PDB file of C-alpha atoms in Angstrom:
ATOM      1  CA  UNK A   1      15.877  76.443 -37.491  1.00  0.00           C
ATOM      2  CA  UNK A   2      16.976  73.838 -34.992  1.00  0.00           C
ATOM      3  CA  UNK A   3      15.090  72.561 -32.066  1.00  0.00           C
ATOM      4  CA  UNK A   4      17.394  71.318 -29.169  1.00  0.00           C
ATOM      5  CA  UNK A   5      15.752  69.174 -26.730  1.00  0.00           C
ATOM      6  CA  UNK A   6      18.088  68.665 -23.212  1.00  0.00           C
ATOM      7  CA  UNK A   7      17.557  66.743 -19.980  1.00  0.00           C
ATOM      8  CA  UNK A   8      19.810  66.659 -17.042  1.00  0.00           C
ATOM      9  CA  UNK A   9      20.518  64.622 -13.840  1.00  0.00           C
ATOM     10  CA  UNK A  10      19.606  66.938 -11.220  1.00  0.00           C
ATOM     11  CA  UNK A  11      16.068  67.882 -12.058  1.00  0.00           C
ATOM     12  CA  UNK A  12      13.066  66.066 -13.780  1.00  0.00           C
ATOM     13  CA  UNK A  13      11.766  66.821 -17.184  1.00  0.00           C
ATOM     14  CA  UNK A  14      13.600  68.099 -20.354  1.00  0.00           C
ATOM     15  CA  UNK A  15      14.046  71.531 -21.674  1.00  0.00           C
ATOM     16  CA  UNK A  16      13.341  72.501 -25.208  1.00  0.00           C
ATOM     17  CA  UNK A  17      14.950  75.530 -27.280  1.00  0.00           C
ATOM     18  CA  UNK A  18      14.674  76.871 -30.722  1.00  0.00           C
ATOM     19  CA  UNK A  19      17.102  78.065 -32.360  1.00  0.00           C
ATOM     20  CA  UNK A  20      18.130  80.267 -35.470  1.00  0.00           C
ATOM     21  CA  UNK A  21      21.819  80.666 -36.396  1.00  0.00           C
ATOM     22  CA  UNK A  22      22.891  79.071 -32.878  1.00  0.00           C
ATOM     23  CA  UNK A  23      20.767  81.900 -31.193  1.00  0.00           C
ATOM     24  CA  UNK A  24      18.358  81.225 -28.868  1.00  0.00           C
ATOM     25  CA  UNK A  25      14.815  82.359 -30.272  1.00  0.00           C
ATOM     26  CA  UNK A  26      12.343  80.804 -28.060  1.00  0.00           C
ATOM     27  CA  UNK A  27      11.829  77.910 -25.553  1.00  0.00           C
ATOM     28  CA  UNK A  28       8.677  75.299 -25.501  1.00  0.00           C
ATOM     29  CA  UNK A  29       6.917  75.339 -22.603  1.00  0.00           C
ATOM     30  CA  UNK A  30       6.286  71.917 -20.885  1.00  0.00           C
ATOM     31  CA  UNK A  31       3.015  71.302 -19.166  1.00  0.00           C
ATOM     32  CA  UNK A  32       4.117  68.032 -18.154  1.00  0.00           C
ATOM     33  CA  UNK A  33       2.744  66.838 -14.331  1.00  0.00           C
ATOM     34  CA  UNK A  34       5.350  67.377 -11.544  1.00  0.00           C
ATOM     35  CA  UNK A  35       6.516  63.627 -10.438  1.00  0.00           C
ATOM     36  CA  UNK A  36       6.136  62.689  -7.082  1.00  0.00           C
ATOM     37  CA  UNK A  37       9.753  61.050  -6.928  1.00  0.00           C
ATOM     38  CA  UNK A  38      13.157  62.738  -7.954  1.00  0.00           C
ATOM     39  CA  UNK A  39      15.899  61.004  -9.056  1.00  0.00           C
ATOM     40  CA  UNK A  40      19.515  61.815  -7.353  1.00  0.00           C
ATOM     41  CA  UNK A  41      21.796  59.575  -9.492  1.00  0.00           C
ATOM     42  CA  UNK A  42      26.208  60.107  -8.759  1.00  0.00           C
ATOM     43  CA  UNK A  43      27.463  59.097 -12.049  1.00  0.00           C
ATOM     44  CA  UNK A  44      31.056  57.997 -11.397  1.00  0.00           C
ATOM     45  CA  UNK A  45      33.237  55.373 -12.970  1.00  0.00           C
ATOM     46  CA  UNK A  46      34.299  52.422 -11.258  1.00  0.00           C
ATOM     47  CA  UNK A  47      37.366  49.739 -11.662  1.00  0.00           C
ATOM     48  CA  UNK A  48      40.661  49.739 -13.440  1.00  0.00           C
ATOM     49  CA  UNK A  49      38.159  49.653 -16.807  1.00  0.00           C
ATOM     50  CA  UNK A  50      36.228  52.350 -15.916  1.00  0.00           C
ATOM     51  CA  UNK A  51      33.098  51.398 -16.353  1.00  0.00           C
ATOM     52  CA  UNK A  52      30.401  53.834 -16.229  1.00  0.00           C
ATOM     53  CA  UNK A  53      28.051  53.717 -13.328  1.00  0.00           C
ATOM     54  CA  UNK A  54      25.158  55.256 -11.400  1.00  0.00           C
ATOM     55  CA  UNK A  55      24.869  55.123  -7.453  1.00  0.00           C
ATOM     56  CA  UNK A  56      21.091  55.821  -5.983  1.00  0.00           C
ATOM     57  CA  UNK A  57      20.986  56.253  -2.448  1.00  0.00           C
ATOM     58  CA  UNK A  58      17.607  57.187  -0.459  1.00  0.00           C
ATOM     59  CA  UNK A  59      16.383  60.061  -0.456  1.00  0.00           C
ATOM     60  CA  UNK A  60      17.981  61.979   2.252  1.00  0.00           C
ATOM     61  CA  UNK A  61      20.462  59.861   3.417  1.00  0.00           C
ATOM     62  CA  UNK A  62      23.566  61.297   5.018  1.00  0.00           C
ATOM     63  CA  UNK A  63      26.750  59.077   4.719  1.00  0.00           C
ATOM     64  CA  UNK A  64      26.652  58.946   8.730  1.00  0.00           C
ATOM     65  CA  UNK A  65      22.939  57.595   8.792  1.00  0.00           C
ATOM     66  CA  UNK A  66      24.794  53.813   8.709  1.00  0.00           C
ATOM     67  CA  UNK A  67      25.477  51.489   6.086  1.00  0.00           C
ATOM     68  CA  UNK A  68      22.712  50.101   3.394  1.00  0.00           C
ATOM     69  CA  UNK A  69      22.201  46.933   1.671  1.00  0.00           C
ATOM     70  CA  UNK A  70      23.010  47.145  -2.047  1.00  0.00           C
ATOM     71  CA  UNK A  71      20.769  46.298  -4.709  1.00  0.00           C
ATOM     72  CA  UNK A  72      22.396  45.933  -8.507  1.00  0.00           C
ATOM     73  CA  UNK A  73      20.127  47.170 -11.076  1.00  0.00           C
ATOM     74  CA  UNK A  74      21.787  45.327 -14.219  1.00  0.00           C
ATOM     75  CA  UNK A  75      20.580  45.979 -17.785  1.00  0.00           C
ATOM     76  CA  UNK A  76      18.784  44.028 -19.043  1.00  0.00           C
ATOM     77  CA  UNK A  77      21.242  42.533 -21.416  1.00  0.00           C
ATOM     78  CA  UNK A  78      23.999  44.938 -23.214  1.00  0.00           C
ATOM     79  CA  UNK A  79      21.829  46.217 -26.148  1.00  0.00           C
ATOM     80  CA  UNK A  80      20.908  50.076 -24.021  1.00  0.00           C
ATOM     81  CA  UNK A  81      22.459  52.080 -21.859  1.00  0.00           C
ATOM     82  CA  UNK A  82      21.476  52.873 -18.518  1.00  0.00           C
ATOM     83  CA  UNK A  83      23.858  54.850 -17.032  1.00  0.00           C
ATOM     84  CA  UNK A  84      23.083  58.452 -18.387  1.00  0.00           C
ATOM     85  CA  UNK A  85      23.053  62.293 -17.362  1.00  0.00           C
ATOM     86  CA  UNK A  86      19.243  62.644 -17.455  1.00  0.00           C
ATOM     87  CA  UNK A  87      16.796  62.476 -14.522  1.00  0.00           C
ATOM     88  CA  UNK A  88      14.274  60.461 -15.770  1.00  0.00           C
ATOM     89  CA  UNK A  89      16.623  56.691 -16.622  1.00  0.00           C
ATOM     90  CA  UNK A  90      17.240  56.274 -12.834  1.00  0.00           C
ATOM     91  CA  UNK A  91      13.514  56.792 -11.698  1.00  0.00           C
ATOM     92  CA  UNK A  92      12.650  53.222 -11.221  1.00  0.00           C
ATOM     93  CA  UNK A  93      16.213  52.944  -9.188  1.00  0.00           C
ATOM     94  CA  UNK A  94      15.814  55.815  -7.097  1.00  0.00           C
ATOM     95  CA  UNK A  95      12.261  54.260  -5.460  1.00  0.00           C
ATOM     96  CA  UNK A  96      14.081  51.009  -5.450  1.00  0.00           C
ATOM     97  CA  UNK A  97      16.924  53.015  -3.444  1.00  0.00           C
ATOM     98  CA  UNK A  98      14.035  54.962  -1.058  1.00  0.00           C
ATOM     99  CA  UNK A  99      13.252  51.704   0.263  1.00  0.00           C
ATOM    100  CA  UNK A 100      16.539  51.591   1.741  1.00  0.00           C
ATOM    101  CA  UNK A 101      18.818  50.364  -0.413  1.00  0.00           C
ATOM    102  CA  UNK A 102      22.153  51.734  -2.291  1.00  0.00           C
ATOM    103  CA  UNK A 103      21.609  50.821  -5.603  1.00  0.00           C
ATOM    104  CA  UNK A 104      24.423  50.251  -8.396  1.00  0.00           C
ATOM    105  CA  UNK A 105      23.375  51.124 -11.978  1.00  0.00           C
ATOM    106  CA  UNK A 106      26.792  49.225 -14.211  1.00  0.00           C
ATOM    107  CA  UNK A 107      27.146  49.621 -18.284  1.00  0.00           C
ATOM    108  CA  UNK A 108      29.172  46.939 -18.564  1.00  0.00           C
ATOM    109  CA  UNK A 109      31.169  45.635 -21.546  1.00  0.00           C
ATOM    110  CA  UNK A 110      28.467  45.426 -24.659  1.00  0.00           C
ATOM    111  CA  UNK A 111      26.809  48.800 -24.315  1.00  0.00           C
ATOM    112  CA  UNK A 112      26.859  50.942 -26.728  1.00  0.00           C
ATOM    113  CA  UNK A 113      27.916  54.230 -26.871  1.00  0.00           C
ATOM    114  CA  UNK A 114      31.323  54.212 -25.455  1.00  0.00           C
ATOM    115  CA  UNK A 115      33.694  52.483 -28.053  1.00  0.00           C
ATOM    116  CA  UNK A 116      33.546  49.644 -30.714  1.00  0.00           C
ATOM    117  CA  UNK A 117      35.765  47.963 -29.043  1.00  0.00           C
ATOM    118  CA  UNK A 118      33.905  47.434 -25.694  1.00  0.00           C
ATOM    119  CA  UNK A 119      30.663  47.270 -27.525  1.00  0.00           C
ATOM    120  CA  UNK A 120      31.897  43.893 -29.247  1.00  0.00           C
ATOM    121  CA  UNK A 121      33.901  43.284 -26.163  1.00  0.00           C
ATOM    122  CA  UNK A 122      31.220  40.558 -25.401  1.00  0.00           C
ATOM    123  CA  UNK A 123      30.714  38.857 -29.112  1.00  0.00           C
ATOM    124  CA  UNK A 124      30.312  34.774 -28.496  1.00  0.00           C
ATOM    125  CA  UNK A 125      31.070  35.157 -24.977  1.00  0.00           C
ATOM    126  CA  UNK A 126      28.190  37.039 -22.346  1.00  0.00           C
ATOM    127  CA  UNK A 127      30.573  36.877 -19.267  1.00  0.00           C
ATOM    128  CA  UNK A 128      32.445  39.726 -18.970  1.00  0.00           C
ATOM    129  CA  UNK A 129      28.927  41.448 -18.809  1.00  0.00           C
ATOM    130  CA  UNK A 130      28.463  39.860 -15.268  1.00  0.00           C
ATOM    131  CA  UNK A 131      32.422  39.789 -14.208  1.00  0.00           C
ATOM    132  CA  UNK A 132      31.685  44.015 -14.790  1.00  0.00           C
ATOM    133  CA  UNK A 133      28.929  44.262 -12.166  1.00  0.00           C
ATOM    134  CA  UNK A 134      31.439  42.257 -10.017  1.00  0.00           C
ATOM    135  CA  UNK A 135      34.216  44.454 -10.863  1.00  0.00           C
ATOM    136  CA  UNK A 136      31.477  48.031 -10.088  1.00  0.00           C
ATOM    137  CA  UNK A 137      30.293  46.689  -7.070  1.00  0.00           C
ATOM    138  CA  UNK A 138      34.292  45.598  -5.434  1.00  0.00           C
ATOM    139  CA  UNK A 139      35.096  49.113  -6.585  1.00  0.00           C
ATOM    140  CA  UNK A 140      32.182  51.203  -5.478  1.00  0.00           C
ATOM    141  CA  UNK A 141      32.090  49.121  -2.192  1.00  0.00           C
ATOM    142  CA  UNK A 142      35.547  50.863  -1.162  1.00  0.00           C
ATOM    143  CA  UNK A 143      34.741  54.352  -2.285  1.00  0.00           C
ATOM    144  CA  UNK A 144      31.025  54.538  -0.789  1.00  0.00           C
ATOM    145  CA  UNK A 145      31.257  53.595   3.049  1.00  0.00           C
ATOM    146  CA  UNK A 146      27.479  53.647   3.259  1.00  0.00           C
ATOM    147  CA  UNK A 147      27.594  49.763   1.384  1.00  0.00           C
ATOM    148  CA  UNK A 148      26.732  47.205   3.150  1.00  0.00           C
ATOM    149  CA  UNK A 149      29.895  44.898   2.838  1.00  0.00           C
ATOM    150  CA  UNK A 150      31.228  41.842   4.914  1.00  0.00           C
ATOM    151  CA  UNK A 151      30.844  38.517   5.939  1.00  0.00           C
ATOM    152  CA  UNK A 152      27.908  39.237   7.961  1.00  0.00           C
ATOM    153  CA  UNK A 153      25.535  40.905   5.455  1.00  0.00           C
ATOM    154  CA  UNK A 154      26.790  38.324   2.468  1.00  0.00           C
ATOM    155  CA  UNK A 155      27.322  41.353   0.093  1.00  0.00           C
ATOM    156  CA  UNK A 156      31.113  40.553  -0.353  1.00  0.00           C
ATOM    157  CA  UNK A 157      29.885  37.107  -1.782  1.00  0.00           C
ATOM    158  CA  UNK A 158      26.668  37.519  -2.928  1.00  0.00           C
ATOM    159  CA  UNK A 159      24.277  40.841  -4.084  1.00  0.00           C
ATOM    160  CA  UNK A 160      20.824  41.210  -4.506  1.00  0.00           C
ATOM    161  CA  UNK A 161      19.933  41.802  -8.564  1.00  0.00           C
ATOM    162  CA  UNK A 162      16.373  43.430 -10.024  1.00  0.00           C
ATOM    163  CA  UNK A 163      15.337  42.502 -13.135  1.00  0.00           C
ATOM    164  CA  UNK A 164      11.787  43.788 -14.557  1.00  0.00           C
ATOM    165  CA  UNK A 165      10.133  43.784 -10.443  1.00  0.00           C
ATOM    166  CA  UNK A 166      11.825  40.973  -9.630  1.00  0.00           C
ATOM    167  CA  UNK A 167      14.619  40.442  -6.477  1.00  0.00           C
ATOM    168  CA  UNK A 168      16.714  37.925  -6.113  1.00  0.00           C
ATOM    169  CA  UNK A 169      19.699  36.818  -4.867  1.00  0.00           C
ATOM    170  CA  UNK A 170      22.804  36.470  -7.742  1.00  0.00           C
ATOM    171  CA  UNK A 171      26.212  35.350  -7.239  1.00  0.00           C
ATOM    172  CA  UNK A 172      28.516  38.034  -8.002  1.00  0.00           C
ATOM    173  CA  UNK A 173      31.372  35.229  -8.665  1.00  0.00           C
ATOM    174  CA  UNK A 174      33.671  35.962 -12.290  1.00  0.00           C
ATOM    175  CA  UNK A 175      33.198  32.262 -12.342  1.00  0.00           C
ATOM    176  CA  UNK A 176      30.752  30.404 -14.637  1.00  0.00           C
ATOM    177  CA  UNK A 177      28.255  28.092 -13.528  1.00  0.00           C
ATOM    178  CA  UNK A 178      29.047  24.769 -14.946  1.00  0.00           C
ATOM    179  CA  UNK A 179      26.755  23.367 -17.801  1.00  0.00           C
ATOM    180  CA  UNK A 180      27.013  19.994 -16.878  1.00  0.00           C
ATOM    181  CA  UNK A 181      28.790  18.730 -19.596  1.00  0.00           C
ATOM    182  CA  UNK A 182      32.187  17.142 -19.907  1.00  0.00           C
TER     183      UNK A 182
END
């Protein structure tokens, strides 16, 4: 007997089956409450290393509705993914993007799940974690016309980051801040 529990991107909620032999003998029903937001992540890949994102726009946006600030939703340090085929992951970034931004979901190098190699890709050195939300963003920007980009809005030099209901403005520079010693 095997229970086989699936979510996926396009609706809320998972789905649980039991089977015997591979067959399908029954499903649990879920009397779970119907949430009052849906998710509508794009997973896509972005950059010459590929690196798995999520895009959130608002909800009903249409490309020709004009461009949109974007907000970078950046783990919170490269011990979980975030980017993943399930609804409910991308919850907190789809109200984030329903107040009218476009926001970029990056697993960087140090997440798990993809290789060894780009797991430890960040051992004694943390900055190729932020030079990959640099590299999403400059990718994504040409590919979805409804980013904000330019001089004018600062997005080519600067994005807004969240971090656990906070916003503020982070450089999106490959270069590290200096530590002030020589």
């Amino acid at each position: 007997m095997t229970v086989l529990v699936s979510a996926r991107p396009d609706e809320p909620g998972s789905t649980a089956r039991v089977l015997r032999d591979g067959e399908r003998v029954a499903a649990v029903a879920s009397y779970a409450q119907r949430l009052v937001i849906t998710a509508r992540p794009r997973l896509t890949e972005a950059g010459p290393r590929r690196i798995p994102c999520a895009v959130l726009l608002p909800s009903g946006y249409a490309e020709g509705d004009g461009p949109l600030p974007v907000l970078m939703d950046p783990y919170g340090g490269p011990h979980g993914q975030r980017v993943a085929a399930a609804h409910h992951p991308h919850l907190t970034s789809q109200w984030f993007a329903d107040q009218g931004f476009a926001v970029v979901v990056a697993d960087g190098r140090g997440t798990p799940g993809r290789s060894p190699a780009w797991e430890k890709a960040i051992l004694r050195d943390l900055t190729p974690t932020l030079d990959d939300q640099v590299e999403a963003l400059h990718a994504l920007a040409g590919r979805f016309p409804s980013f904000r980009t330019g001089s004018r809005s600062g997005a080519g030099r600067t994005a807004a980051t969240w971090r656990r209901g906070r916003c503020c403005g982070g450089r999106t520079s490959s270069t590290r801040p200096s530590s002030g010693r020589r």
